[in-house]
Amino acid sequence: MGIWSNLKNFGSKILHGVTTAAKWVAPVLHKVMGAVSGPLGAINPTAGMIARGVGGAAGMANKFLNR
């Protein structure tokens, strides 16, 4: 029984670390992609749309994680 408890505790620590990192990365990624998508869209419209999509997804993740 002790091994399952240890695995659960280890998984919980990993999930906490990933969540903490995502809380830090999401707002930065949202700002960077928002700034880059305009000039990038002028060079290549498809790349601009992808950058806007990534920035929007990061913005939604930021709202969800940093409530």
N, CA, C and O atoms as a DFTB+ gen file, in Angstrom:
268 C
 N C O
     1  1       0.824      -1.189       0.000
     2  2       0.000       0.000       0.000
     3  2       0.871       1.258       0.000
     4  3       0.478       2.280      -0.563
     5  1       2.026       1.193       0.613
     6  2       2.886       2.358       0.708
     7  2       3.411       2.836      -0.627
     8  3       3.626       4.033      -0.820
     9  1       3.621       1.902      -1.562
    10  2       4.163       2.304      -2.867
    11  2       3.152       3.151      -3.633
    12  3       3.538       4.099      -4.316
    13  1       1.860       2.823      -3.530
    14  2       0.835       3.600      -4.252
    15  2       0.712       4.997      -3.664
    16  3       0.498       5.969      -4.389
    17  1       0.848       5.089      -2.366
    18  2       0.800       6.398      -1.720
    19  2       1.975       7.261      -2.160
    20  3       1.819       8.459      -2.397
    21  1       3.148       6.649      -2.270
    22  2       4.332       7.386      -2.716
    23  2       4.187       7.842      -4.161
    24  3       4.561       8.967      -4.493
    25  1       3.646       6.976      -5.031
    26  2       3.438       7.350      -6.431
    27  2       2.432       8.487      -6.557
    28  3       2.616       9.403      -7.357
    29  1       1.364       8.423      -5.760
    30  2       0.357       9.482      -5.788
    31  2       0.979      10.809      -5.356
    32  3       0.721      11.845      -5.969
    33  1       1.788      10.782      -4.316
    34  2       2.442      11.988      -3.827
    35  2       3.409      12.539      -4.873
    36  3       3.477      13.752      -5.073
    37  1       4.158      11.655      -5.545
    38  2       5.104      12.073      -6.578
    39  2       4.368      12.711      -7.752
    40  3       4.785      13.753      -8.257
    41  1       3.270      12.084      -8.189
    42  2       2.474      12.639      -9.286
    43  2       1.887      13.984      -8.930
    44  3       1.819      14.877      -9.775
    45  1       1.463      14.142      -7.694
    46  2       0.906      15.411      -7.244
    47  2       1.959      16.511      -7.281
    48  3       1.661      17.644      -7.660
    49  1       3.184      16.186      -6.893
    50  2       4.264      17.176      -6.919
    51  2       4.604      17.579      -8.348
    52  3       4.863      18.752      -8.617
    53  1       4.604      16.611      -9.271
    54  2       4.885      16.925     -10.675
    55  2       3.791      17.816     -11.240
    56  3       4.080      18.804     -11.916
    57  1       2.529      17.474     -10.967
    58  2       1.414      18.279     -11.466
    59  2       1.474      19.697     -10.912
    60  3       1.184      20.654     -11.631
    61  1       1.845      19.844      -9.656
    62  2       1.974      21.177      -9.063
    63  2       3.086      21.967      -9.752
    64  3       2.932      23.162     -10.003
    65  1       4.191      21.313     -10.057
    66  2       5.293      21.988     -10.746
    67  2       4.910      22.425     -12.144
    68  3       5.260      23.526     -12.568
    69  1       4.191      21.570     -12.871
    70  2       3.750      21.917     -14.226
    71  2       2.771      23.080     -14.180
    72  3       2.858      23.995     -14.999
    73  1       1.851      23.055     -13.240
    74  2       0.876      24.142     -13.108
    75  2       1.564      25.451     -12.759
    76  3       1.211      26.498     -13.304
    77  1       2.531      25.409     -11.868
    78  2       3.268      26.616     -11.495
    79  2       4.025      27.184     -12.690
    80  3       4.035      28.397     -12.901
    81  1       4.654      26.319     -13.466
    82  2       5.379      26.777     -14.657
    83  2       4.423      27.367     -15.685
    84  3       4.735      28.378     -16.313
    85  1       3.265      26.746     -15.860
    86  2       2.286      27.250     -16.824
    87  2       1.746      28.611     -16.407
    88  3       1.481      29.460     -17.259
    89  1       1.581      28.827     -15.109
    90  2       1.122      30.136     -14.624
    91  2       2.128      31.230     -14.955
    92  3       1.745      32.385     -15.141
    93  1       3.391      30.885     -15.031
    94  2       4.430      31.859     -15.340
    95  2       4.581      32.049     -16.841
    96  3       4.805      33.169     -17.301
    97  1       4.463      30.975     -17.613
    98  2       4.718      31.024     -19.051
    99  2       3.544      31.615     -19.828
   100  3       3.763      32.352     -20.789
   101  1       2.310      31.313     -19.441
   102  2       1.133      31.706     -20.230
   103  2       1.034      33.212     -20.463
   104  3       0.824      33.614     -21.608
   105  1       1.172      34.075     -19.443
   106  2       1.060      35.509     -19.725
   107  2       2.185      36.038     -20.612
   108  3       1.967      36.926     -21.437
   109  1       3.375      35.494     -20.441
   110  2       4.509      35.937     -21.262
   111  2       4.298      35.522     -22.713
   112  3       4.521      36.316     -23.628
   113  1       3.875      34.293     -22.923
   114  2       3.623      33.804     -24.277
   115  2       2.500      34.598     -24.941
   116  3       2.563      34.889     -26.135
   117  1       1.485      34.942     -24.174
   118  2       0.375      35.741     -24.705
   119  2       0.861      37.114     -25.176
   120  3       0.486      37.572     -26.255
   121  1       1.689      37.763     -24.370
   122  2       2.219      39.081     -24.746
   123  2       3.141      38.995     -25.957
   124  3       3.045      39.814     -26.871
   125  1       4.026      38.014     -25.967
   126  2       4.984      37.882     -27.066
   127  2       4.262      37.579     -28.371
   128  3       4.550      38.203     -29.393
   129  1       3.339      36.642     -28.354
   130  2       2.621      36.292     -29.582
   131  2       1.739      37.442     -30.053
   132  3       1.558      37.633     -31.256
   133  1       1.191      38.207     -29.119
   134  2       0.409      39.373     -29.520
   135  2       1.261      40.418     -30.205
   136  3       0.814      41.065     -31.151
   137  1       2.481      40.590     -29.738
   138  2       3.377      41.582     -30.339
   139  2       3.948      41.104     -31.667
   140  3       4.189      41.915     -32.561
   141  1       4.163      39.818     -31.806
   142  2       4.809      39.274     -32.998
   143  2       3.817      39.028     -34.132
   144  3       4.198      39.075     -35.301
   145  1       2.555      38.766     -33.806
   146  2       1.607      38.329     -34.833
   147  2       1.355      39.389     -35.900
   148  3       1.148      39.043     -37.063
   149  1       1.367      40.670     -35.536
   150  2       1.132      41.720     -36.528
   151  2       2.207      41.786     -37.599
   152  3       1.901      41.619     -38.780
   153  1       3.458      42.024     -37.221
   154  2       4.520      42.054     -38.232
   155  2       4.700      40.719     -38.956
   156  3       5.012      40.691     -40.147
   157  1       4.504      39.630     -38.242
   158  2       4.630      38.322     -38.871
   159  2       3.523      38.110     -39.900
   160  3       3.752      37.510     -40.950
   161  1       2.323      38.606     -39.596
   162  2       1.216      38.498     -40.538
   163  2       1.440      39.323     -41.789
   164  3       0.929      38.977     -42.854
   165  1       2.194      40.407     -41.685
   166  2       2.507      41.217     -42.859
   167  2       3.469      40.479     -43.792
   168  3       3.416      40.644     -45.010
   169  1       4.333      39.677     -43.213
   170  2       5.288      38.910     -44.019
   171  2       4.620      37.653     -44.585
   172  3       4.722      37.365     -45.778
   173  1       3.948      36.923     -43.724
   174  2       3.299      35.676     -44.133
   175  2       1.956      35.581     -43.414
   176  3       1.937      35.350     -42.205
   177  1       0.838      35.749     -44.110
   178  2      -0.469      35.749     -43.450
   179  2      -0.779      34.458     -42.680
   180  3      -1.401      34.506     -41.619
   181  1      -0.359      33.333     -43.197
   182  2      -0.629      32.069     -42.503
   183  2       0.126      32.006     -41.178
   184  3      -0.434      31.584     -40.166
   185  1       1.365      32.415     -41.176
   186  2       2.150      32.420     -39.939
   187  2       1.554      33.406     -38.936
   188  3       1.569      33.149     -37.732
   189  1       1.029      34.534     -39.424
   190  2       0.379      35.494     -38.543
   191  2      -0.860      34.912     -37.891
   192  3      -1.107      35.139     -36.706
   193  1      -1.653      34.151     -38.670
   194  2      -2.848      33.518     -38.107
   195  2      -2.471      32.483     -37.056
   196  3      -3.136      32.369     -36.026
   197  1      -1.416      31.735     -37.311
   198  2      -0.961      30.740     -36.334
   199  2      -0.492      31.434     -35.057
   200  3      -0.807      30.984     -33.956
   201  1       0.254      32.520     -35.198
   202  2       0.738      33.256     -34.023
   203  2      -0.428      33.838     -33.230
   204  3      -0.412      33.816     -31.999
   205  1      -1.445      34.362     -33.928
   206  2      -2.626      34.877     -33.226
   207  2      -3.358      33.759     -32.497
   208  3      -3.850      33.954     -31.386
   209  1      -3.431      32.583     -33.124
   210  2      -4.082      31.438     -32.482
   211  2      -3.349      30.982     -31.240
   212  3      -3.968      30.693     -30.216
   213  1      -2.033      30.915     -31.327
   214  2      -1.228      30.519     -30.162
   215  2      -1.358      31.566     -29.059
   216  3      -1.481      31.223     -27.883
   217  1      -1.330      32.841     -29.442
   218  2      -1.479      33.906     -28.451
   219  2      -2.844      33.878     -27.789
   220  3      -2.959      34.098     -26.583
   221  1      -3.879      33.608     -28.573
   222  2      -5.226      33.506     -28.002
   223  2      -5.356      32.330     -27.055
   224  3      -5.965      32.449     -25.992
   225  1      -4.786      31.196     -27.435
   226  2      -4.829      30.022     -26.562
   227  2      -4.058      30.281     -25.268
   228  3      -4.490      29.869     -24.192
   229  1      -2.926      30.957     -25.373
   230  2      -2.154      31.286     -24.168
   231  2      -2.922      32.265     -23.293
   232  3      -2.862      32.181     -22.066
   233  1      -3.646      33.195     -23.917
   234  2      -4.462      34.127     -23.146
   235  2      -5.578      33.422     -22.398
   236  3      -5.860      33.748     -21.244
   237  1      -6.218      32.452     -23.054
   238  2      -7.276      31.687     -22.379
   239  2      -6.703      30.852     -21.239
   240  3      -7.306      30.760     -20.170
   241  1      -5.546      30.246     -21.465
   242  2      -4.905      29.473     -20.401
   243  2      -4.523      30.383     -19.241
   244  3      -4.640      29.996     -18.079
   245  1      -4.070      31.586     -19.553
   246  2      -3.709      32.550     -18.515
   247  2      -4.926      32.909     -17.671
   248  3      -4.839      32.950     -16.444
   249  1      -6.064      33.169     -18.320
   250  2      -7.286      33.495     -17.574
   251  2      -7.705      32.337     -16.684
   252  3      -8.133      32.541     -15.548
   253  1      -7.581      31.109     -17.206
   254  2      -7.995      29.939     -16.440
   255  2      -7.064      29.680     -15.256
   256  3      -7.527      29.390     -14.153
   257  1      -5.759      29.783     -15.483
   258  2      -4.796      29.436     -14.442
   259  2      -4.651      30.516     -13.382
   260  3      -4.470      30.202     -12.205
   261  1      -4.725      31.770     -13.772
   262  2      -4.455      32.875     -12.843
   263  2      -5.742      33.578     -12.440
   264  3      -5.867      34.794     -12.587
   265  1      -6.688      32.812     -11.936
   266  2      -7.946      33.404     -11.463
   267  2      -7.768      33.997     -10.101
   268  3      -8.716      34.542      -9.536
